[in-house]
Amino acid sequence: MITDTVPSPRFVIGIDLGTTNCSVAYVDTDEKKWVVRDLAIPQLVAAGTVESRETLPSFHYEAAAGEFPAGALRLPWNQDDPRIAVGVFARDHGSAVPGRLVVSAKSWLCHPGVDRTAGLLPWHGAADVERLSPVEVCTRYLAHIRDAWDFKFPDHRLAQQDVILTVPASFDEVARELTVEAAVQAGLSQVVLVEEPQAAFYAWLHDQKEGWASQVQPGQKILVCDIGGGTSDFTLIRVRRAENRKVHFHRIAVGEHLILGGDNLDLALAHYVERKISPTGDGKLEPRRWGSLVRVCRAAKETLLGPNAPERFTINLPGGGSRLIGGATQIEITRDEVQRVLVEGFLPRVSLDEKPAVRRSGFQEFGLPYAPDAAMTKYLAAFLRAHQHAGQDPAVNHAGNPARPDIVLFNGGFFESPVLSARLIEVLSDWFSEAGKPRWLPQMLPNARLDLAVSRGAAHYGMVRRGHGQRISGGSAQTYYIGVETAGNEGHSAVCLLPAGLEEGQSVDLSQRPFNLLIRQPVEFPLYVSSVRTTDVAGAIVPIDPLQMVPLPPIRTVLQSGRKSTADQAVVILHARRTEIGTLDLWCAEVTGDRKWRLQFDVRTASKPGMEVQAGTAASQGFVDESVVDACAMLIRQSFRKNNEGSTDRPEGLMKRLELATNSARAEWPSSLMRSFWEVLLEVLLEVAEGRTLSPEHEARWFNLLGFSLRPGYGLAVDDWRVAQTWKIQSTKVIHGRNELCRAEWWVLWRRIAGGLTAGQQHTLAEPLLAALRTFLRKAGTANGSPLGYGPHEGAEVFRLLGAMELLPQTSKAELGEMLLYFIARDRATGLRDAAAWALGRLGSRVPMYGPLNTLVGPEIVEGWARHLIELPQMPEKALFSLVQMARLTGDRYRDVSSELREAVAKKMEFANAPAHYVQLVRAGGELAAEEQKLAFGESLPKGLRIE
């Protein structure tokens, strides 16, 4: 029989998509003796000048209109007249125009505090620059690489070859998926990911040819320490004896994701130089000059920590405006200064038992969540201690401290500095040398090209996947369990899902043991991991031992099925699989039907020894006895039943009756109890719909209690599902629409749960209101005019709702702020003015309550709002705290208003006898007190919940 086979692509290509530099290596498989070659990447090195370089700097620059002559940024494969450039020219020219330059896009891919698919880069860039998402920027780097390859090999286009793309070993699942998405957008739909530390080790294997086997022994532990421009990545690889008496490699541990690398050194040196420029310490460079200083400090660092470093380096900083330091500045720093600031600051001599700080105090200049502690040596010590027994073979005698690695491989641009690499070797030696014995030194593996090793190793890995060379296995050194309820022992047992030793890609069927699965109701799937229990077999039910089993972040969800909405159960069997990308997939398949549910846990980033479950804040408040819950549910149902005219169960007194039933004030109700109220209220809507429609009083109370019970829209398991269910009533609007109280409570409902709404849902609510405000202002309403045709009470709630929607675009917020200033300055209705002032404070807040940083209104706009408030002859009562939110010090020069304005606000506070903490927040920063959080939210928060 003749079968058609698809030939393998001719080329295998490795791409290092780095934070600071990208590189490409490839193998031509048509060559009998294949070798890994580097691709020289054509790129702009100056306007109108294209040259090929071994690396493509990961910098993106957008030129201003008319900045360069026509065709100056043209590349050989593009005859258009582009306004963007990536690579050497973007890096060098952009350092003088930082507002048009994107840097560290890769670090933003793993930033959970922003929408990584939203246009937010360059962070605080020029007003006329196109804002790009981190994904789009990475796409442009990959598209440049694709075009460069296709230009060199037009008959073998990159999209048709085997492409291996590298990611940090500690990248979370979202960042991995976004990296793949960037590749797809660049036309590379079939890519394989490999971890960067593994790629670096593959590069060493390639360089050693067949000689690597003589340099390692079974039982040895290899530490790959990969520190680049943006991240510190630690990986442990164990050398093991294979069945064929050869050795093989097993990746046994990966460190946590740390945004801590060469960029942090640049920032630290820039802060040091800034203090030298302003010896009193009270002056900060404006953002444009600061960006220039950071880039000059990068050059100073590389020079003074490099080989044959000079004694001194002169920093020339271009002049700026009159805000702080006007003229050009020249300052000299010495090699000793730089070594003291950077070497002692980032690689201090610490003990092996020392732990990194957990409270964030590092630099936030670029909005990135940098590691809380600058000391890389502390993180390395914690990593080695946590995994000291990982993958240990009991048949091999391990001498010395079990945390000690036998072999070390350095990778990343950080180690281009002989000073930094020597210090880290010295610290490792201090940790594991024993008194009275010769000083211990690790065996160091050579890495001739720290900047190219990852792409070379990726290409080598591509050949390993074709059966050429030694593969690094990634089988788990840990056992994974899922919590189950068993008769007589509820909540204290777990079933073994994946036993230790399972390779990535392998599956386990647990068909011998069926389970009852709860569907159409909120449920939790707790996951546990153990590095100690390595003999449990798949399917075994074991008691949960907190000393041996570490809880991981659980999945909290609602498993839907069909059109029914009632809770139910299904009898299922389990099927588990550890995937190649580092997730644990759990399939729950119905025994007597064809229904199946898939749960996906990210165990690569979650399985850190010592990590605790970060449960929602609201869950820590505890849970009320079910008899109390049932009594409250009955009260709610009675209040919304038909034919209760004249009854004591009228909705107006419902809150007091609930307080009596719970024997506590409403401010003391835990979120778990209030979510039970929400369930009953939705039942009233779905099953006893007339309860809401009985009267305006019924509907107003229903809106009020629904929002109160679900506020602030997050904080407890599956709140996102509850908000989604609540959103379904948005299409019904207000049934008693002629009643102002009902309409006002409708707006209060959405304001209370705004933190759980999506950006699209907030836009749906806001756009009609903004349109009506535009119409009102276009007609130049009278001083007593009411916006939107509402009365003062309803209009005030509309303003508060608009102010609470932090996910609105910056442009919408800026427009809304100007509208609010109109009413603050002109409207005579005190309630409306106060509501407008409150909303303005939320819009201009420097610290969001729940939204991502990229949605904050720029400080230059907020300064204008604050000055308007300060200059009012009669300031609204709520305006003082609004000023606090707008002028509060964060330490981020790209977020903070000017120091002059902050001082003006502080003096206004003192003149108005405002609380002393208001002044402290403006002058020194800090956290909001409980009462201030209540003011910022607009009412009391659920017990125990902080929202910043």
mmCIF file of N, CA, C and O in Angstrom, residues 502-551:
data_model
loop_
_atom_site.group_PDB
_atom_site.id
_atom_site.type_symbol
_atom_site.label_atom_id
_atom_site.label_comp_id
_atom_site.label_asym_id
_atom_site.label_seq_id
_atom_site.Cartn_x
_atom_site.Cartn_y
_atom_site.Cartn_z
ATOM 1 N N LEU A 502 5.637 11.377 36.260
ATOM 2 C CA LEU A 502 4.881 11.425 35.008
ATOM 3 C C LEU A 502 5.489 12.467 34.076
ATOM 4 O O LEU A 502 5.758 13.595 34.481
ATOM 5 N N GLU A 503 5.708 12.099 32.850
ATOM 6 C CA GLU A 503 6.254 13.025 31.857
ATOM 7 C C GLU A 503 5.164 13.954 31.355
ATOM 8 O O GLU A 503 3.976 13.604 31.322
ATOM 9 N N GLU A 504 5.569 15.143 30.922
ATOM 10 C CA GLU A 504 4.625 16.050 30.299
ATOM 11 C C GLU A 504 4.055 15.399 29.047
ATOM 12 O O GLU A 504 4.772 14.802 28.255
ATOM 13 N N GLY A 505 2.745 15.508 28.890
ATOM 14 C CA GLY A 505 2.074 14.897 27.756
ATOM 15 C C GLY A 505 1.458 13.555 28.086
ATOM 16 O O GLY A 505 0.639 13.041 27.321
ATOM 17 N N GLN A 506 1.824 12.973 29.229
ATOM 18 C CA GLN A 506 1.253 11.686 29.624
ATOM 19 C C GLN A 506 -0.082 11.886 30.344
ATOM 20 O O GLN A 506 -0.318 12.925 30.958
ATOM 21 N N SER A 507 -0.931 10.872 30.268
ATOM 22 C CA SER A 507 -2.276 10.946 30.838
ATOM 23 C C SER A 507 -2.480 9.833 31.857
ATOM 24 O O SER A 507 -1.774 8.825 31.854
ATOM 25 N N VAL A 508 -3.478 10.039 32.713
ATOM 26 C CA VAL A 508 -3.874 9.036 33.697
ATOM 27 C C VAL A 508 -5.394 8.940 33.675
ATOM 28 O O VAL A 508 -6.091 9.957 33.749
ATOM 29 N N ASP A 509 -5.920 7.723 33.558
ATOM 30 C CA ASP A 509 -7.361 7.483 33.628
ATOM 31 C C ASP A 509 -7.708 6.926 34.999
ATOM 32 O O ASP A 509 -7.081 5.969 35.459
ATOM 33 N N LEU A 510 -8.711 7.519 35.639
ATOM 34 C CA LEU A 510 -9.151 7.048 36.940
ATOM 35 C C LEU A 510 -10.541 6.421 36.807
ATOM 36 O O LEU A 510 -11.475 6.756 37.539
ATOM 37 N N SER A 511 -10.687 5.548 35.840
ATOM 38 C CA SER A 511 -12.000 4.970 35.538
ATOM 39 C C SER A 511 -12.481 3.998 36.592
ATOM 40 O O SER A 511 -13.656 3.628 36.627
ATOM 41 N N GLN A 512 -11.579 3.553 37.483
ATOM 42 C CA GLN A 512 -11.991 2.564 38.466
ATOM 43 C C GLN A 512 -12.769 3.193 39.613
ATOM 44 O O GLN A 512 -13.320 2.489 40.446
ATOM 45 N N ARG A 513 -12.843 4.512 39.694
ATOM 46 C CA ARG A 513 -13.496 5.138 40.839
ATOM 47 C C ARG A 513 -14.385 6.289 40.369
ATOM 48 O O ARG A 513 -13.883 7.337 39.954
ATOM 49 N N PRO A 514 -15.730 6.136 40.406
ATOM 50 C CA PRO A 514 -16.621 7.228 40.002
ATOM 51 C C PRO A 514 -16.793 8.259 41.116
ATOM 52 O O PRO A 514 -16.616 7.951 42.303
ATOM 53 N N PHE A 515 -17.147 9.479 40.724
ATOM 54 C CA PHE A 515 -17.369 10.570 41.675
ATOM 55 C C PHE A 515 -18.668 11.283 41.321
ATOM 56 O O PHE A 515 -19.087 11.316 40.156
ATOM 57 N N ASN A 516 -19.296 11.874 42.331
ATOM 58 C CA ASN A 516 -20.451 12.732 42.105
ATOM 59 C C ASN A 516 -19.959 14.153 41.855
ATOM 60 O O ASN A 516 -19.206 14.705 42.672
ATOM 61 N N LEU A 517 -20.380 14.748 40.756
ATOM 62 C CA LEU A 517 -19.954 16.085 40.372
ATOM 63 C C LEU A 517 -21.149 17.031 40.473
ATOM 64 O O LEU A 517 -22.217 16.769 39.894
ATOM 65 N N LEU A 518 -20.980 18.142 41.208
ATOM 66 C CA LEU A 518 -22.053 19.129 41.344
ATOM 67 C C LEU A 518 -22.041 20.054 40.130
ATOM 68 O O LEU A 518 -20.987 20.579 39.755
ATOM 69 N N ILE A 519 -23.208 20.259 39.519
ATOM 70 C CA ILE A 519 -23.295 21.118 38.341
ATOM 71 C C ILE A 519 -24.367 22.183 38.563
ATOM 72 O O ILE A 519 -25.242 22.047 39.412
ATOM 73 N N ARG A 520 -24.242 23.257 37.761
ATOM 74 C CA ARG A 520 -25.156 24.405 37.777
ATOM 75 C C ARG A 520 -25.207 25.079 39.148
ATOM 76 O O ARG A 520 -26.247 25.593 39.567
ATOM 77 N N GLN A 521 -24.115 25.106 39.840
ATOM 78 C CA GLN A 521 -24.016 25.775 41.135
ATOM 79 C C GLN A 521 -22.538 26.072 41.396
ATOM 80 O O GLN A 521 -21.655 25.386 40.882
ATOM 81 N N PRO A 522 -22.242 27.106 42.186
ATOM 82 C CA PRO A 522 -20.835 27.429 42.462
ATOM 83 C C PRO A 522 -20.130 26.284 43.190
ATOM 84 O O PRO A 522 -20.644 25.764 44.180
ATOM 85 N N VAL A 523 -18.996 25.883 42.677
ATOM 86 C CA VAL A 523 -18.225 24.807 43.292
ATOM 87 C C VAL A 523 -16.747 25.175 43.283
ATOM 88 O O VAL A 523 -16.308 26.046 42.528
ATOM 89 N N GLU A 524 -15.999 24.499 44.128
ATOM 90 C CA GLU A 524 -14.553 24.718 44.217
ATOM 91 C C GLU A 524 -13.834 23.397 44.022
ATOM 92 O O GLU A 524 -14.259 22.364 44.538
ATOM 93 N N PHE A 525 -12.735 23.447 43.268
ATOM 94 C CA PHE A 525 -11.902 22.269 43.042
ATOM 95 C C PHE A 525 -10.518 22.565 43.627
ATOM 96 O O PHE A 525 -9.673 23.182 42.976
ATOM 97 N N PRO A 526 -10.276 22.159 44.895
ATOM 98 C CA PRO A 526 -8.970 22.417 45.505
ATOM 99 C C PRO A 526 -7.907 21.467 44.960
ATOM 100 O O PRO A 526 -8.166 20.280 44.735
ATOM 101 N N LEU A 527 -6.730 21.993 44.741
ATOM 102 C CA LEU A 527 -5.615 21.200 44.207
ATOM 103 C C LEU A 527 -4.467 21.230 45.215
ATOM 104 O O LEU A 527 -4.229 22.251 45.882
ATOM 105 N N TYR A 528 -3.750 20.106 45.320
ATOM 106 C CA TYR A 528 -2.624 19.993 46.246
ATOM 107 C C TYR A 528 -1.431 19.380 45.514
ATOM 108 O O TYR A 528 -1.591 18.631 44.543
ATOM 109 N N VAL A 529 -0.244 19.699 46.010
ATOM 110 C CA VAL A 529 0.969 19.135 45.432
ATOM 111 C C VAL A 529 1.878 18.695 46.573
ATOM 112 O O VAL A 529 1.885 19.299 47.654
ATOM 113 N N SER A 530 2.620 17.638 46.342
ATOM 114 C CA SER A 530 3.562 17.149 47.350
ATOM 115 C C SER A 530 4.874 16.767 46.680
ATOM 116 O O SER A 530 4.876 16.056 45.672
ATOM 117 N N SER A 531 5.960 17.256 47.242
ATOM 118 C CA SER A 531 7.287 16.835 46.800
ATOM 119 C C SER A 531 7.823 15.706 47.656
ATOM 120 O O SER A 531 8.904 15.181 47.403
ATOM 121 N N VAL A 532 7.055 15.326 48.690
ATOM 122 C CA VAL A 532 7.488 14.307 49.638
ATOM 123 C C VAL A 532 6.812 12.974 49.344
ATOM 124 O O VAL A 532 7.444 11.915 49.334
ATOM 125 N N ARG A 533 5.514 13.028 49.066
ATOM 126 C CA ARG A 533 4.763 11.789 48.820
ATOM 127 C C ARG A 533 4.941 11.414 47.348
ATOM 128 O O ARG A 533 4.153 11.821 46.490
ATOM 129 N N THR A 534 5.941 10.660 47.050
ATOM 130 C CA THR A 534 6.238 10.309 45.652
ATOM 131 C C THR A 534 5.869 8.871 45.312
ATOM 132 O O THR A 534 6.170 8.401 44.211
ATOM 133 N N THR A 535 5.210 8.184 46.254
ATOM 134 C CA THR A 535 4.858 6.779 45.991
ATOM 135 C C THR A 535 3.355 6.559 45.868
ATOM 136 O O THR A 535 2.921 5.442 45.596
ATOM 137 N N ASP A 536 2.539 7.591 46.091
ATOM 138 C CA ASP A 536 1.091 7.433 45.942
ATOM 139 C C ASP A 536 0.750 7.129 44.487
ATOM 140 O O ASP A 536 1.320 7.715 43.559
ATOM 141 N N VAL A 537 -0.197 6.231 44.280
ATOM 142 C CA VAL A 537 -0.566 5.829 42.924
ATOM 143 C C VAL A 537 -1.825 6.563 42.502
ATOM 144 O O VAL A 537 -2.629 7.011 43.331
ATOM 145 N N ALA A 538 -1.994 6.687 41.203
ATOM 146 C CA ALA A 538 -3.151 7.390 40.664
ATOM 147 C C ALA A 538 -4.448 6.742 41.147
ATOM 148 O O ALA A 538 -4.596 5.523 41.123
ATOM 149 N N GLY A 539 -5.368 7.582 41.607
ATOM 150 C CA GLY A 539 -6.656 7.094 42.074
ATOM 151 C C GLY A 539 -6.734 6.842 43.554
ATOM 152 O O GLY A 539 -7.829 6.670 44.102
ATOM 153 N N ALA A 540 -5.596 6.819 44.241
ATOM 154 C CA ALA A 540 -5.603 6.559 45.682
ATOM 155 C C ALA A 540 -6.226 7.748 46.417
ATOM 156 O O ALA A 540 -5.939 8.903 46.115
ATOM 157 N N ILE A 541 -7.103 7.437 47.402
ATOM 158 C CA ILE A 541 -7.677 8.480 48.247
ATOM 159 C C ILE A 541 -6.886 8.522 49.540
ATOM 160 O O ILE A 541 -6.756 7.514 50.238
ATOM 161 N N VAL A 542 -6.347 9.689 49.863
ATOM 162 C CA VAL A 542 -5.469 9.823 51.015
ATOM 163 C C VAL A 542 -5.948 10.999 51.859
ATOM 164 O O VAL A 542 -6.564 11.945 51.356
ATOM 165 N N PRO A 543 -5.689 10.964 53.167
ATOM 166 C CA PRO A 543 -6.022 12.125 54.006
ATOM 167 C C PRO A 543 -5.108 13.300 53.661
ATOM 168 O O PRO A 543 -3.937 13.107 53.316
ATOM 169 N N ILE A 544 -5.639 14.502 53.736
ATOM 170 C CA ILE A 544 -4.838 15.693 53.445
ATOM 171 C C ILE A 544 -3.928 15.973 54.634
ATOM 172 O O ILE A 544 -4.402 16.202 55.750
ATOM 173 N N ASP A 545 -2.649 15.938 54.385
ATOM 174 C CA ASP A 545 -1.649 16.179 55.423
ATOM 175 C C ASP A 545 -0.987 17.526 55.126
ATOM 176 O O ASP A 545 -0.204 17.637 54.177
ATOM 177 N N PRO A 546 -1.289 18.576 55.892
ATOM 178 C CA PRO A 546 -0.729 19.903 55.594
ATOM 179 C C PRO A 546 0.787 19.967 55.695
ATOM 180 O O PRO A 546 1.405 20.885 55.148
ATOM 181 N N LEU A 547 1.402 19.000 56.370
ATOM 182 C CA LEU A 547 2.858 18.985 56.465
ATOM 183 C C LEU A 547 3.506 18.407 55.204
ATOM 184 O O LEU A 547 4.691 18.633 54.951
ATOM 185 N N GLN A 548 2.738 17.638 54.438
ATOM 186 C CA GLN A 548 3.292 16.991 53.258
ATOM 187 C C GLN A 548 2.652 17.470 51.950
ATOM 188 O O GLN A 548 3.225 17.252 50.888
ATOM 189 N N MET A 549 1.493 18.089 52.054
ATOM 190 C CA MET A 549 0.754 18.475 50.842
ATOM 191 C C MET A 549 0.488 19.979 50.878
ATOM 192 O O MET A 549 -0.102 20.490 51.834
ATOM 193 N N VAL A 550 0.937 20.644 49.837
ATOM 194 C CA VAL A 550 0.812 22.099 49.769
ATOM 195 C C VAL A 550 -0.402 22.461 48.918
ATOM 196 O O VAL A 550 -0.527 21.978 47.786
ATOM 197 N N PRO A 551 -1.311 23.306 49.429
ATOM 198 C CA PRO A 551 -2.457 23.715 48.606
ATOM 199 C C PRO A 551 -2.029 24.671 47.508
ATOM 200 O O PRO A 551 -1.168 25.529 47.706
#
